[in-house]
PDB file of C-alpha atoms in Angstrom:
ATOM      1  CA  UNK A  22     -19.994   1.918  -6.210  1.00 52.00           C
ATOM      2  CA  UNK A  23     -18.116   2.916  -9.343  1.00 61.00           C
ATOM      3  CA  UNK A  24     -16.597   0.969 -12.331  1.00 61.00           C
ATOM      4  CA  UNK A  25     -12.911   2.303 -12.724  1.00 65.00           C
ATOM      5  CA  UNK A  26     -10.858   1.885 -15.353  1.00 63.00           C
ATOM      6  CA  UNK A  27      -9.007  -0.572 -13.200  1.00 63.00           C
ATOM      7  CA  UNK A  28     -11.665  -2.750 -12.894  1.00 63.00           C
ATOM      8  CA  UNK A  29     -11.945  -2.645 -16.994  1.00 61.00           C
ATOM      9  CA  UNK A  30      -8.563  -3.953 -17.406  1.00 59.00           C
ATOM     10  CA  UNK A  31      -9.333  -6.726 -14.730  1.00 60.00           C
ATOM     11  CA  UNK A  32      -9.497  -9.586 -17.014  1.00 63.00           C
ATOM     12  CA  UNK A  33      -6.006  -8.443 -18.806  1.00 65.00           C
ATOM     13  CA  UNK A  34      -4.608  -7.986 -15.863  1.00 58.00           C
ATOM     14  CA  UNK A  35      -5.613 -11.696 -14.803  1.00 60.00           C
ATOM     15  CA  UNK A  36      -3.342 -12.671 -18.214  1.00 59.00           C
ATOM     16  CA  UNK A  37      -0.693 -10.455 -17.349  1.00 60.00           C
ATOM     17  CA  UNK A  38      -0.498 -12.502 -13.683  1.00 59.00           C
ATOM     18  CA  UNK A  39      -0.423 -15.571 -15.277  1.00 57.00           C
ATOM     19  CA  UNK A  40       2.336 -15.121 -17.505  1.00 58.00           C
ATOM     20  CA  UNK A  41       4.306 -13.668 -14.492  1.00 55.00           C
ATOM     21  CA  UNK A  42       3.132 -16.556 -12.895  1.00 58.00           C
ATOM     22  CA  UNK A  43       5.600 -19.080 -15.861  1.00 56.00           C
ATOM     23  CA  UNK A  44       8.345 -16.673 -15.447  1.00 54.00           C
ATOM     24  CA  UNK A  45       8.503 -17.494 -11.760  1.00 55.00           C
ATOM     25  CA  UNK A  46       8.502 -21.095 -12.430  1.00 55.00           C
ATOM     26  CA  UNK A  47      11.246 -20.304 -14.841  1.00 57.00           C
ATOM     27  CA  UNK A  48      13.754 -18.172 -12.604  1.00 55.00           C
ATOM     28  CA  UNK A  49      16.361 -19.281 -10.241  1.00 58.00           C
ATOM     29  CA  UNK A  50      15.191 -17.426  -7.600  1.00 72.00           C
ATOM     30  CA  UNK A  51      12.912 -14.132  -6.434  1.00 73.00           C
ATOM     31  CA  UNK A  52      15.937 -11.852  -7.085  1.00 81.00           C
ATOM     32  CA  UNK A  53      15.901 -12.772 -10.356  1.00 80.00           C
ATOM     33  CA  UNK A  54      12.290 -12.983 -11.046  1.00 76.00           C
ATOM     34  CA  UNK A  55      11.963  -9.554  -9.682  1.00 78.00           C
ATOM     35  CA  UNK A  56      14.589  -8.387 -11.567  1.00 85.00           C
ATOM     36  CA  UNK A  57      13.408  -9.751 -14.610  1.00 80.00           C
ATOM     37  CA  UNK A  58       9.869  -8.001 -14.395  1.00 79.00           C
ATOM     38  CA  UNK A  59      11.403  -4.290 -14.940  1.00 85.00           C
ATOM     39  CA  UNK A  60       9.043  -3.278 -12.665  1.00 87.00           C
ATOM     40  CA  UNK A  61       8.127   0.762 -12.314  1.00 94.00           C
ATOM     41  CA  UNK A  62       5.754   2.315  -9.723  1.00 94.00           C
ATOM     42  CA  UNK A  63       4.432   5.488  -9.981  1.00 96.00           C
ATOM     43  CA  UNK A  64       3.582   7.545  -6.730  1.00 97.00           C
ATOM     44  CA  UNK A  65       1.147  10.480  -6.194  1.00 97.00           C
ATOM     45  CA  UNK A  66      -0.476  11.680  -3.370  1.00 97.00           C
ATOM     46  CA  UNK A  67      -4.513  11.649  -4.012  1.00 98.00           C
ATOM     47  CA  UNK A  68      -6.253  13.664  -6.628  1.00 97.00           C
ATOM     48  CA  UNK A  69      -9.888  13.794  -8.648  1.00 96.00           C
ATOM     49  CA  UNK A  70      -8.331  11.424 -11.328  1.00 95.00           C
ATOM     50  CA  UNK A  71      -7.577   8.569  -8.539  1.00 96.00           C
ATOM     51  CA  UNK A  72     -10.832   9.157  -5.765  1.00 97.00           C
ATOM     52  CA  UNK A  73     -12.988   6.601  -6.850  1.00 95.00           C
ATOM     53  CA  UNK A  74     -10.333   3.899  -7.164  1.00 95.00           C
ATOM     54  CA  UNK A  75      -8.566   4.941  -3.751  1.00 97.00           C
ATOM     55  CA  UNK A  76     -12.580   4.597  -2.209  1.00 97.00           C
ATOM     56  CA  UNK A  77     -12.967   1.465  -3.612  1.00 95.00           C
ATOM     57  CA  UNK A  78      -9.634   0.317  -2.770  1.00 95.00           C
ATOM     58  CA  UNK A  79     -10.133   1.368   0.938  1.00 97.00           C
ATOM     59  CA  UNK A  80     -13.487  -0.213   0.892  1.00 96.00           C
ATOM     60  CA  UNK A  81     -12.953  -3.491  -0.237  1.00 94.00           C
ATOM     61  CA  UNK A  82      -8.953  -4.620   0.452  1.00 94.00           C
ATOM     62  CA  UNK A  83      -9.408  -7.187   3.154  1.00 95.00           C
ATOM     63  CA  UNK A  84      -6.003  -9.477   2.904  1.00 95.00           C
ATOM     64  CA  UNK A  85      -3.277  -6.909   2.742  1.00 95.00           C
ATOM     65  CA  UNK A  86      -4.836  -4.314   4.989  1.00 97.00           C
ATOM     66  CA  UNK A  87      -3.236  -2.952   8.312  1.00 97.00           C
ATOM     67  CA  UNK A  88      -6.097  -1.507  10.198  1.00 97.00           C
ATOM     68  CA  UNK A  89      -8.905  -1.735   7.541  1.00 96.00           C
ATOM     69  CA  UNK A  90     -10.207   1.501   8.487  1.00 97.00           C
ATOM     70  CA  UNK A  91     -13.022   2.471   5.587  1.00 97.00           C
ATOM     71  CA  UNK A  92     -13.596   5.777   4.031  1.00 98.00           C
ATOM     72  CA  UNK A  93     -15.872   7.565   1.753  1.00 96.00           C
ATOM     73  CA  UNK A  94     -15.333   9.711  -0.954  1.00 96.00           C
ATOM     74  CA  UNK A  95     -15.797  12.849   0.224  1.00 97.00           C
ATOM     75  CA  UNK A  96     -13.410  11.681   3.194  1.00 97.00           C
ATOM     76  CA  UNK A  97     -11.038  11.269   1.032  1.00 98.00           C
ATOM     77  CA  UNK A  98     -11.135  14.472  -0.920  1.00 97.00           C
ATOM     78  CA  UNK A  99     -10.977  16.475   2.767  1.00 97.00           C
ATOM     79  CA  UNK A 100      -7.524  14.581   2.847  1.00 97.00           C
ATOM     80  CA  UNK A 101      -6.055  15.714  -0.339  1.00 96.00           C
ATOM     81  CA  UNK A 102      -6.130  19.088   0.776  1.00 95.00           C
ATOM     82  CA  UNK A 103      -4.906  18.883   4.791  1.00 97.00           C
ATOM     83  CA  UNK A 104      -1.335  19.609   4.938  1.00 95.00           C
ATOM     84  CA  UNK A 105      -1.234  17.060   8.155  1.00 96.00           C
ATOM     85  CA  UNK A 106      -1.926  14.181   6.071  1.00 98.00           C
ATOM     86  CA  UNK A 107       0.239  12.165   4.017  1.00 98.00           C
ATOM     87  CA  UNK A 108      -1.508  10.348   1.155  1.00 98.00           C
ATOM     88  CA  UNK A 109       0.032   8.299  -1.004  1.00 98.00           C
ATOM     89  CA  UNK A 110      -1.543   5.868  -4.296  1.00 98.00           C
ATOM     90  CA  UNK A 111       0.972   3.352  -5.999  1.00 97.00           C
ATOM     91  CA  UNK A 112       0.703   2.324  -9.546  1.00 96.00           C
ATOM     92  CA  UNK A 113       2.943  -0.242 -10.620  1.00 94.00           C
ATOM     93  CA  UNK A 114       3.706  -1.447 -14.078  1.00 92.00           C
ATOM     94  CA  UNK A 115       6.269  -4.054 -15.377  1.00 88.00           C
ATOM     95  CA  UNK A 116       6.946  -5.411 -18.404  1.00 87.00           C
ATOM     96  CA  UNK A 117       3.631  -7.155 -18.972  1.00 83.00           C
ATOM     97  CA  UNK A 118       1.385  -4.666 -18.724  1.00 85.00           C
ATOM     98  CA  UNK A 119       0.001  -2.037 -15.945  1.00 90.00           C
ATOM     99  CA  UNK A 120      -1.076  -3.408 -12.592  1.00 89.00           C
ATOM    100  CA  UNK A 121      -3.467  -0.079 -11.942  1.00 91.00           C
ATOM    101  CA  UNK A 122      -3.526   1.152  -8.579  1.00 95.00           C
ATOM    102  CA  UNK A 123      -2.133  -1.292  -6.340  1.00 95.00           C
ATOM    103  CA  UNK A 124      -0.982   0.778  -2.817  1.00 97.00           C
ATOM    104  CA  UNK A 125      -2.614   3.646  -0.924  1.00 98.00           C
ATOM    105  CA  UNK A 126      -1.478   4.559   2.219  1.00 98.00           C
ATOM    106  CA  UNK A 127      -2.996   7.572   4.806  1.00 98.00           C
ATOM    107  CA  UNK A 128      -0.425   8.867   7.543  1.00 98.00           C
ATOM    108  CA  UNK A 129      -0.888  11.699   9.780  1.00 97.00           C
ATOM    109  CA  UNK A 130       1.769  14.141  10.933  1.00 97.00           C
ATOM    110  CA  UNK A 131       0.974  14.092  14.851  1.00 95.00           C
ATOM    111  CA  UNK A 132       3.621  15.894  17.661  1.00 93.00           C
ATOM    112  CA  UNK A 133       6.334  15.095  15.335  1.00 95.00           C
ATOM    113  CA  UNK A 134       5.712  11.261  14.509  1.00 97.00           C
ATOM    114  CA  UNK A 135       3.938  10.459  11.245  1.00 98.00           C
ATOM    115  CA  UNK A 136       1.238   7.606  12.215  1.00 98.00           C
ATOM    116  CA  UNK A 137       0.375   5.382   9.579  1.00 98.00           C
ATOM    117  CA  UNK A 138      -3.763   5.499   9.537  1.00 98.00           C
ATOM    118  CA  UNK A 139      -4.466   3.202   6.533  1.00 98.00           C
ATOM    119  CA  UNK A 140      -2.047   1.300   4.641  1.00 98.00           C
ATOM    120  CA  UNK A 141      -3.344  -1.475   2.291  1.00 97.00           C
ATOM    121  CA  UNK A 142      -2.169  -3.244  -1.267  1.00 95.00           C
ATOM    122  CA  UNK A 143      -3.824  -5.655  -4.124  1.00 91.00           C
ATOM    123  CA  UNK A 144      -3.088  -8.959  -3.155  1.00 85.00           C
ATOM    124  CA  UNK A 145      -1.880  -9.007  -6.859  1.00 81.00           C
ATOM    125  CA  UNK A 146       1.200  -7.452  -6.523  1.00 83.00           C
ATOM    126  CA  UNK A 147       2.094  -9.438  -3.314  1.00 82.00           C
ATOM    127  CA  UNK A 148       5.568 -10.596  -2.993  1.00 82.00           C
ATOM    128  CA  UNK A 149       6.823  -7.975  -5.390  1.00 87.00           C
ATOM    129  CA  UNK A 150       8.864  -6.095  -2.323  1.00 90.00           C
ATOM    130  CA  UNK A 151       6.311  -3.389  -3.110  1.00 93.00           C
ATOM    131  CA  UNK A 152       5.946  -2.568   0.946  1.00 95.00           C
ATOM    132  CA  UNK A 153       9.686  -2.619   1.503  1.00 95.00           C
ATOM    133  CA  UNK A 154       9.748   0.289  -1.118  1.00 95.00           C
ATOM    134  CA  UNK A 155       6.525   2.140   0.677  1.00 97.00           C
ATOM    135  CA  UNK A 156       8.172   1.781   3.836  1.00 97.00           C
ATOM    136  CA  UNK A 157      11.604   3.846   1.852  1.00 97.00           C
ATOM    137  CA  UNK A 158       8.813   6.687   0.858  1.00 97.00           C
ATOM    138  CA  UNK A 159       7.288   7.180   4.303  1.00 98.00           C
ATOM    139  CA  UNK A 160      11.014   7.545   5.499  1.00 98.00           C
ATOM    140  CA  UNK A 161      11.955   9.668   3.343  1.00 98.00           C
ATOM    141  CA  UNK A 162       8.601  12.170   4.016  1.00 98.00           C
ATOM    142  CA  UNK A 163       9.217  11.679   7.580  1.00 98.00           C
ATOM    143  CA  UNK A 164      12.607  13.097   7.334  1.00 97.00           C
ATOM    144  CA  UNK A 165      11.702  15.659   4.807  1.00 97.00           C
ATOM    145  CA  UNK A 166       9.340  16.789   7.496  1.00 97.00           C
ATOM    146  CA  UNK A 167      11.596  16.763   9.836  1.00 97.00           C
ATOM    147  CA  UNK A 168       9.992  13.955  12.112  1.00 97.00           C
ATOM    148  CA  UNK A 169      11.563  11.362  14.692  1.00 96.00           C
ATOM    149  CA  UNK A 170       9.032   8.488  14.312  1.00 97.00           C
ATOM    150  CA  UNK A 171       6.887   6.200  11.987  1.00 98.00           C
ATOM    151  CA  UNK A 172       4.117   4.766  14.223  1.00 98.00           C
ATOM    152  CA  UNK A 173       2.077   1.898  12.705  1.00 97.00           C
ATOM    153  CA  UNK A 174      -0.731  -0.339  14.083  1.00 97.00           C
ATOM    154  CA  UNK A 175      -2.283  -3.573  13.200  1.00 98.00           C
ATOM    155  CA  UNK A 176      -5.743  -4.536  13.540  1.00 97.00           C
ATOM    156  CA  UNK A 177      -5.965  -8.271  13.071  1.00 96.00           C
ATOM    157  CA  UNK A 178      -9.232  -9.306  11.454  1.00 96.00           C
ATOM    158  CA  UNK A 179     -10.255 -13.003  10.196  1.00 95.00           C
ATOM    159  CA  UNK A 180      -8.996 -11.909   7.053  1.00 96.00           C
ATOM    160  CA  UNK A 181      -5.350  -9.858   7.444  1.00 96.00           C
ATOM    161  CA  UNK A 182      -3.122 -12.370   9.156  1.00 95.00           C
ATOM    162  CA  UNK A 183      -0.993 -12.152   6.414  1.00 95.00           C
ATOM    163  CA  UNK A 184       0.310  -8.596   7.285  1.00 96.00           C
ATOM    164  CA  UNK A 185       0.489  -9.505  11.206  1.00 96.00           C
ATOM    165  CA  UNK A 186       4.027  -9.487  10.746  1.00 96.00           C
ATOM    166  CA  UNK A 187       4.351  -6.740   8.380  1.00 96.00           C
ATOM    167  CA  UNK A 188       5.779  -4.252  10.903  1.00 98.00           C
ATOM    168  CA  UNK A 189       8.479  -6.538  12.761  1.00 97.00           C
ATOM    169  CA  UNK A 190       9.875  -7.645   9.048  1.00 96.00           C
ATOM    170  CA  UNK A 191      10.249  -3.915   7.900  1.00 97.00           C
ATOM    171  CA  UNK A 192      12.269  -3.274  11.425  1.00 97.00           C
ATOM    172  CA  UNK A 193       9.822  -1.697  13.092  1.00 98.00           C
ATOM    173  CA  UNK A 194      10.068  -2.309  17.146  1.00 98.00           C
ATOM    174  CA  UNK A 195       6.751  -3.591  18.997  1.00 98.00           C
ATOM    175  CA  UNK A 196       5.751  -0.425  21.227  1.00 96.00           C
ATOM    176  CA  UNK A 197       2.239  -1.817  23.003  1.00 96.00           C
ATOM    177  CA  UNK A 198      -0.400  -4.400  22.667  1.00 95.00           C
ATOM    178  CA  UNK A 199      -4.121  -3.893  23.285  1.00 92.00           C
ATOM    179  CA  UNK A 200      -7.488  -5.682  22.893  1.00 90.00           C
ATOM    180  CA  UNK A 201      -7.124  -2.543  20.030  1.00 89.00           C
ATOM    181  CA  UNK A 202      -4.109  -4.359  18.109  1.00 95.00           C
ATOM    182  CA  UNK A 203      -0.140  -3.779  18.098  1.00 97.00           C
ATOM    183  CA  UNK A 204       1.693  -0.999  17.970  1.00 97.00           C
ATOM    184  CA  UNK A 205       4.538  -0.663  16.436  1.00 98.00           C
ATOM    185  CA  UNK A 206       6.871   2.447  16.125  1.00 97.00           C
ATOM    186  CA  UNK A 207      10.480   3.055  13.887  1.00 98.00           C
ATOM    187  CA  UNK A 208      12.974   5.757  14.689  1.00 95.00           C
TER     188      UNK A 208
END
């Protein structure tokens, strides 16, 4: 286990929530509150610079977690370099401060779908429409690639009920149930 630099600015960060915390009080509604954060992500797909903080992400993100599928390091690395994968990390920043690494997601490009393999966030950044704007990248690849379908699946565990519904609020159409979990697939 590493000590990233996100974990450093954990205690800022904790500041940083709670005066976006007041603001919410303070606003008419979530439109504004949004609005009022200025908020800017910053996508890459993995590199060196991010490994250790995508690992620990991926190995420790229980709430916000589709399939809470674990991988390593070295894992990880293999990814950066297959040209079947799409691998994303999200930074997001607003205008209290830098929210580090908050989103990674792992889809593979299969018989012209892109399945979503791993697709977690902070619970910190929850409610921020941060997942409405993931689902807008993956779209976006998928179509770039020239593929007809976004699969997803979800895994419920005691701790990720509140993403059980992730799929069906982003539009996504139920496909099959198993003992497994859901599937879920969007043209």
């Amino acid at each position: 286990i590493q000590f990233t630099n996100d974990d450093r600015q954990r205690a800022d960060q904790y500041k940083q929530n709670a005066a976006r915390r007041a603001v919410l009080g303070d606003s008419a509604d979530l439109e504004e509150y949004l609005e009022s954060l200025e908020m800017e992500a910053y996508v890459s797909t993995f590199d060196a610079v991010g490994r250790s903080r995508i690992a620990q992400l991926i190995n420790k993100t229980n709430q916000f977690n589709l399939t809470t599928k674990r991988y390593s390091e070295s894992v990880i690395e293999e990814f950066e370099s297959d040209l079947s994968i799409v691998d994303l990390q999200i930074r997001l920043r607003d205008r209290y401060g830098d929210n580090g690494m908050v989103c990674v997601v792992i889809g593979k490009e299969s018989n012209q779908t892109l399945v979503i393999d791993t697709w977690l966030m902070s619970c910190r950044v929850l409610n921020r429409r941060v997942e409405e704007m993931v689902l807008n990248l993956l779209v976006g690849i998928a179509r770039q690639r020239k593929l007809h379908c976004i699969i997803g699946t979800y895994i419920a565990t005691e701790k990720n009920g509140i993403v059980s519904d992730l799929y069906s609020r982003l539009g996504f159409q139920l496909q099959s149930e198993s003992s497994e979990g859901t599937h879920w697939y969007l043209e």
